[in-house]
Short mmCIF file of C-alpha atoms in Angstrom, two decimals:
data_model
loop_
_atom_site.label_atom_id
_atom_site.label_comp_id
_atom_site.label_asym_id
_atom_site.label_seq_id
_atom_site.Cartn_x
_atom_site.Cartn_y
_atom_site.Cartn_z
CA MET A 15 92.22 274.05 157.24
CA GLN A 16 95.78 272.75 156.83
CA GLU A 17 94.57 269.88 154.61
CA ASN A 18 92.78 272.34 152.31
CA GLU A 19 95.92 274.45 151.99
CA LYS A 20 97.95 271.38 151.03
CA ASN A 21 95.42 270.47 148.34
CA ILE A 22 95.52 273.89 146.67
CA GLU A 23 97.14 273.60 143.23
CA LYS A 24 99.75 276.24 142.39
CA THR A 25 100.06 277.53 138.83
CA GLY A 26 102.61 279.76 137.08
CA ALA A 27 100.25 282.72 137.21
CA GLY A 28 99.60 282.40 140.91
CA THR A 29 97.51 280.22 143.15
CA SER A 30 94.45 278.38 141.90
CA LEU A 31 91.68 277.28 144.22
CA VAL A 32 91.19 274.03 142.24
CA PRO A 33 91.94 271.10 144.59
CA LYS A 34 94.31 268.43 143.38
CA LYS A 35 92.79 265.06 142.60
CA SER A 36 94.01 262.28 144.85
CA LEU A 37 95.41 259.03 143.44
CA LYS A 38 92.29 257.26 144.62
CA ASP A 39 90.06 259.67 142.67
CA ARG A 40 92.16 259.28 139.53
CA LEU A 41 92.03 255.48 139.76
CA LYS A 42 88.28 255.62 140.38
CA ARG A 43 87.77 257.70 137.27
CA ARG A 44 90.08 255.53 135.17
CA PHE A 45 88.77 252.14 136.26
CA THR A 46 85.02 252.58 136.13
CA ALA A 47 82.69 249.60 135.91
CA LYS A 48 82.21 250.18 132.16
CA ARG A 49 85.92 250.39 131.45
CA ILE A 50 86.71 247.29 133.54
CA ALA A 51 83.96 245.35 131.76
CA PHE A 52 85.34 246.52 128.40
CA MET A 53 88.83 245.39 129.40
CA ALA A 54 87.49 241.99 130.47
CA ILE A 55 85.84 241.54 127.07
CA PHE A 56 89.13 242.31 125.34
CA VAL A 57 91.02 239.88 127.57
CA ALA A 58 88.55 237.17 126.53
CA LEU A 59 88.76 238.10 122.83
CA SER A 60 92.55 238.23 122.83
CA TYR A 61 92.76 234.92 124.69
CA ALA A 62 90.31 233.14 122.37
CA VAL A 63 91.84 234.46 119.13
CA SER A 64 95.35 233.51 120.30
CA PHE A 65 94.40 229.84 119.82
CA LEU A 66 93.65 230.42 116.11
CA GLU A 67 97.24 229.81 115.08
CA ILE A 68 98.64 229.77 111.55
CA PRO A 69 101.85 227.70 111.17
CA MET A 70 104.75 229.64 109.59
CA PRO A 71 107.62 227.15 109.19
CA ILE A 72 110.15 229.70 107.91
CA PHE A 73 113.57 228.14 107.26
CA GLY A 74 112.33 224.91 108.84
CA ALA A 75 111.28 226.59 112.11
CA GLU A 76 108.07 224.58 112.59
CA PHE A 77 107.55 226.00 116.09
CA LEU A 78 106.63 229.44 114.70
CA LYS A 79 102.86 229.99 114.69
CA LEU A 80 101.11 233.25 113.86
CA ASP A 81 98.03 234.52 115.69
CA PHE A 82 96.27 237.88 115.87
CA GLY A 83 95.28 237.97 119.54
CA ASN A 84 97.50 241.01 120.03
CA VAL A 85 95.21 243.08 117.80
CA PHE A 86 92.76 243.37 120.70
CA ILE A 87 95.54 244.29 123.13
CA LEU A 88 96.76 247.04 120.81
CA LEU A 89 93.20 248.28 120.28
CA ILE A 90 92.51 248.57 124.01
CA SER A 91 95.83 250.42 124.40
CA PHE A 92 94.72 253.08 121.90
CA LEU A 93 91.14 253.22 123.14
CA LEU A 94 91.75 253.39 126.90
CA GLY A 95 95.48 253.91 127.41
CA PRO A 96 98.84 252.12 127.76
CA VAL A 97 98.27 251.03 131.37
CA GLU A 98 95.04 249.29 130.43
CA GLY A 99 96.79 247.66 127.47
CA VAL A 100 99.54 246.21 129.66
CA ILE A 101 96.95 244.94 132.17
CA VAL A 102 94.94 243.22 129.42
CA CYS A 103 98.14 241.70 128.04
CA PHE A 104 99.17 240.42 131.48
CA LEU A 105 95.76 238.86 132.15
CA LYS A 106 95.64 237.21 128.71
CA GLU A 107 99.11 235.67 129.14
CA SER A 108 98.20 234.59 132.69
CA LEU A 109 95.26 232.64 131.25
CA ARG A 110 97.56 231.12 128.63
CA CYS A 111 99.87 229.97 131.44
CA ILE A 112 97.17 227.58 132.67
CA SER A 113 97.72 225.34 129.64
CA SER A 114 101.35 226.28 128.98
CA SER A 115 103.75 223.62 127.71
CA SER A 116 106.83 225.78 128.23
CA LEU A 117 106.79 226.50 131.98
CA CYS A 118 105.18 229.86 131.06
CA ALA A 119 108.40 230.94 129.31
CA GLY A 120 106.53 231.53 126.05
CA GLU A 121 103.87 233.55 127.85
CA LEU A 122 106.49 235.64 129.67
CA ALA A 123 108.25 236.32 126.37
CA ASN A 124 104.94 237.26 124.70
CA PHE A 125 104.14 239.64 127.54
CA LEU A 126 107.50 241.41 127.18
CA ILE A 127 107.27 241.56 123.37
CA THR A 128 103.67 242.79 123.30
CA SER A 129 104.29 245.38 126.03
CA SER A 130 107.28 246.74 124.12
CA PHE A 131 105.08 246.92 121.01
CA LEU A 132 102.16 248.82 122.54
CA LEU A 133 103.77 251.29 124.94
CA LEU A 134 105.26 253.88 122.54
CA PRO A 135 102.21 254.14 120.20
CA ALA A 136 99.70 254.16 123.07
CA ILE A 137 101.57 256.79 125.10
CA LEU A 138 102.17 259.19 122.20
CA TYR A 139 98.60 258.71 120.96
CA GLN A 140 97.32 260.23 124.21
CA TYR A 141 98.92 263.54 123.13
CA ARG A 142 98.45 263.43 119.33
CA LYS A 143 95.36 261.57 118.23
CA ASN A 144 95.76 261.37 114.47
CA LEU A 145 96.47 258.72 111.85
CA LYS A 146 99.98 260.01 111.15
CA THR A 147 100.97 259.48 114.78
CA VAL A 148 99.50 255.97 114.77
CA ILE A 149 101.33 254.91 111.59
CA CYS A 150 104.71 256.43 112.54
CA THR A 151 104.73 255.08 116.08
CA LEU A 152 103.57 251.61 114.97
CA CYS A 153 106.47 251.46 112.49
CA ILE A 154 108.96 252.32 115.24
CA ALA A 155 107.23 249.96 117.68
CA SER A 156 107.47 247.10 115.16
CA VAL A 157 111.26 247.50 115.12
CA ILE A 158 111.43 247.65 118.93
CA ALA A 159 109.18 244.60 119.39
CA THR A 160 111.16 242.58 116.83
CA GLY A 161 114.38 243.38 118.70
CA VAL A 162 112.81 242.38 122.02
CA ALA A 163 111.53 239.16 120.37
CA LEU A 164 115.06 238.20 119.32
CA LEU A 165 116.35 238.78 122.86
CA ALA A 166 113.40 236.92 124.41
CA ASN A 167 113.95 233.91 122.17
CA ARG A 168 117.68 233.83 122.86
CA PHE A 169 117.54 234.24 126.63
CA ILE A 170 114.07 232.95 127.64
CA ILE A 171 112.37 230.66 125.11
CA PHE A 172 115.32 228.70 123.67
CA PRO A 173 116.95 228.01 127.07
CA THR A 174 113.61 226.89 128.55
CA TYR A 175 112.89 224.48 125.70
CA ALA A 176 116.45 223.16 125.93
CA HIS A 177 115.84 222.49 129.63
CA LEU A 178 112.55 220.69 128.84
CA PHE A 179 114.14 218.50 126.16
CA GLY A 180 117.18 217.37 128.08
CA GLY A 181 119.59 220.20 127.42
CA SER A 182 119.28 220.52 123.64
CA ILE A 183 116.93 221.78 120.91
CA PHE A 184 116.68 219.52 117.85
CA GLY A 185 120.01 218.02 118.94
CA MET A 186 121.68 221.46 119.14
CA THR A 187 122.82 223.68 121.96
CA VAL A 188 120.90 226.88 122.69
CA GLN A 189 123.58 228.95 120.92
CA GLU A 190 123.59 226.69 117.85
CA ALA A 191 119.79 226.62 117.63
CA PHE A 192 119.54 230.39 117.90
CA GLU A 193 122.23 230.90 115.24
CA LYS A 194 120.24 228.61 112.92
CA PHE A 195 116.77 230.06 113.56
CA TRP A 196 117.31 233.73 114.39
CA GLY A 197 116.56 234.76 110.81
CA ALA A 198 113.25 232.89 110.92
CA VAL A 199 112.38 234.51 114.25
CA LEU A 200 113.22 237.93 112.80
CA ILE A 201 111.05 237.51 109.68
CA PHE A 202 108.21 235.97 111.70
CA ASN A 203 108.04 238.87 114.13
CA VAL A 204 108.22 241.48 111.36
CA VAL A 205 105.27 239.79 109.63
CA LYS A 206 103.37 239.48 112.91
CA THR A 207 103.85 243.07 114.11
CA VAL A 208 103.02 244.54 110.68
CA GLY A 209 99.92 242.33 110.38
CA VAL A 210 98.72 243.25 113.87
CA ALA A 211 99.37 246.95 113.20
CA LEU A 212 97.39 246.92 109.94
CA LEU A 213 94.39 245.15 111.48
CA THR A 214 94.45 247.54 114.43
CA ILE A 215 94.34 250.58 112.13
CA LEU A 216 91.43 249.06 110.17
CA LEU A 217 89.36 248.28 113.28
CA TYR A 218 90.19 251.26 115.49
CA LYS A 219 87.84 253.88 114.02
CA ARG A 220 84.74 251.72 114.36
CA LEU A 221 85.54 250.82 117.96
CA SER A 222 86.37 254.44 118.76
CA ASN A 223 82.90 255.49 117.57
CA PHE A 224 81.38 252.74 119.71
CA LEU A 225 83.19 254.01 122.81
CA LYS A 226 82.03 257.57 122.22
CA LYS A 227 78.45 256.36 121.83
CA TRP A 228 78.53 254.42 125.10
CA LYS A 229 80.69 257.01 126.89
CA ILE A 230 83.32 254.53 127.97
#
């Protein structure tokens, strides 16, 4: 009797006899077999596509390579939610760590950058599901992700590569290398986030219809 009373949900107009859903019930509903399988497919797609890299040697920065694996992470974030997007991103970068040449520093940086890119659009989209919301939030998210990318390169990627190559990058200190290449990193991430955003918008509607058909 006492347990039932605790589970009664109170509303502004009085007391409702609708029991509150437990955390276990919410997780069960959110992570169904279909949704988990769908997430696994997107982890595989994002992981595979991330190896299709396009070199972008901006200002002599030959280490910059563009890929569109994040399109699938952004799509899953809109389709299922921000939590699922972060999980897919984490699993994809964990797989990349297996063959990492940077002590997983690049993968950690990618996880932070991608998470910062998807969270705002995916969260706001849960409340306003329209094209205007998608476009506006993706524009803001592109700025946020580019800022995070600059910080990640300065404090994670550049120091790690300097450590791997005996304390210097192309014969320069971390500070000198970042001062030389920060412009290239900035342009690269603007191009990448805008490209990923555009592809996501183009593909979303078709995938959304697929989800509704299969009730995922």
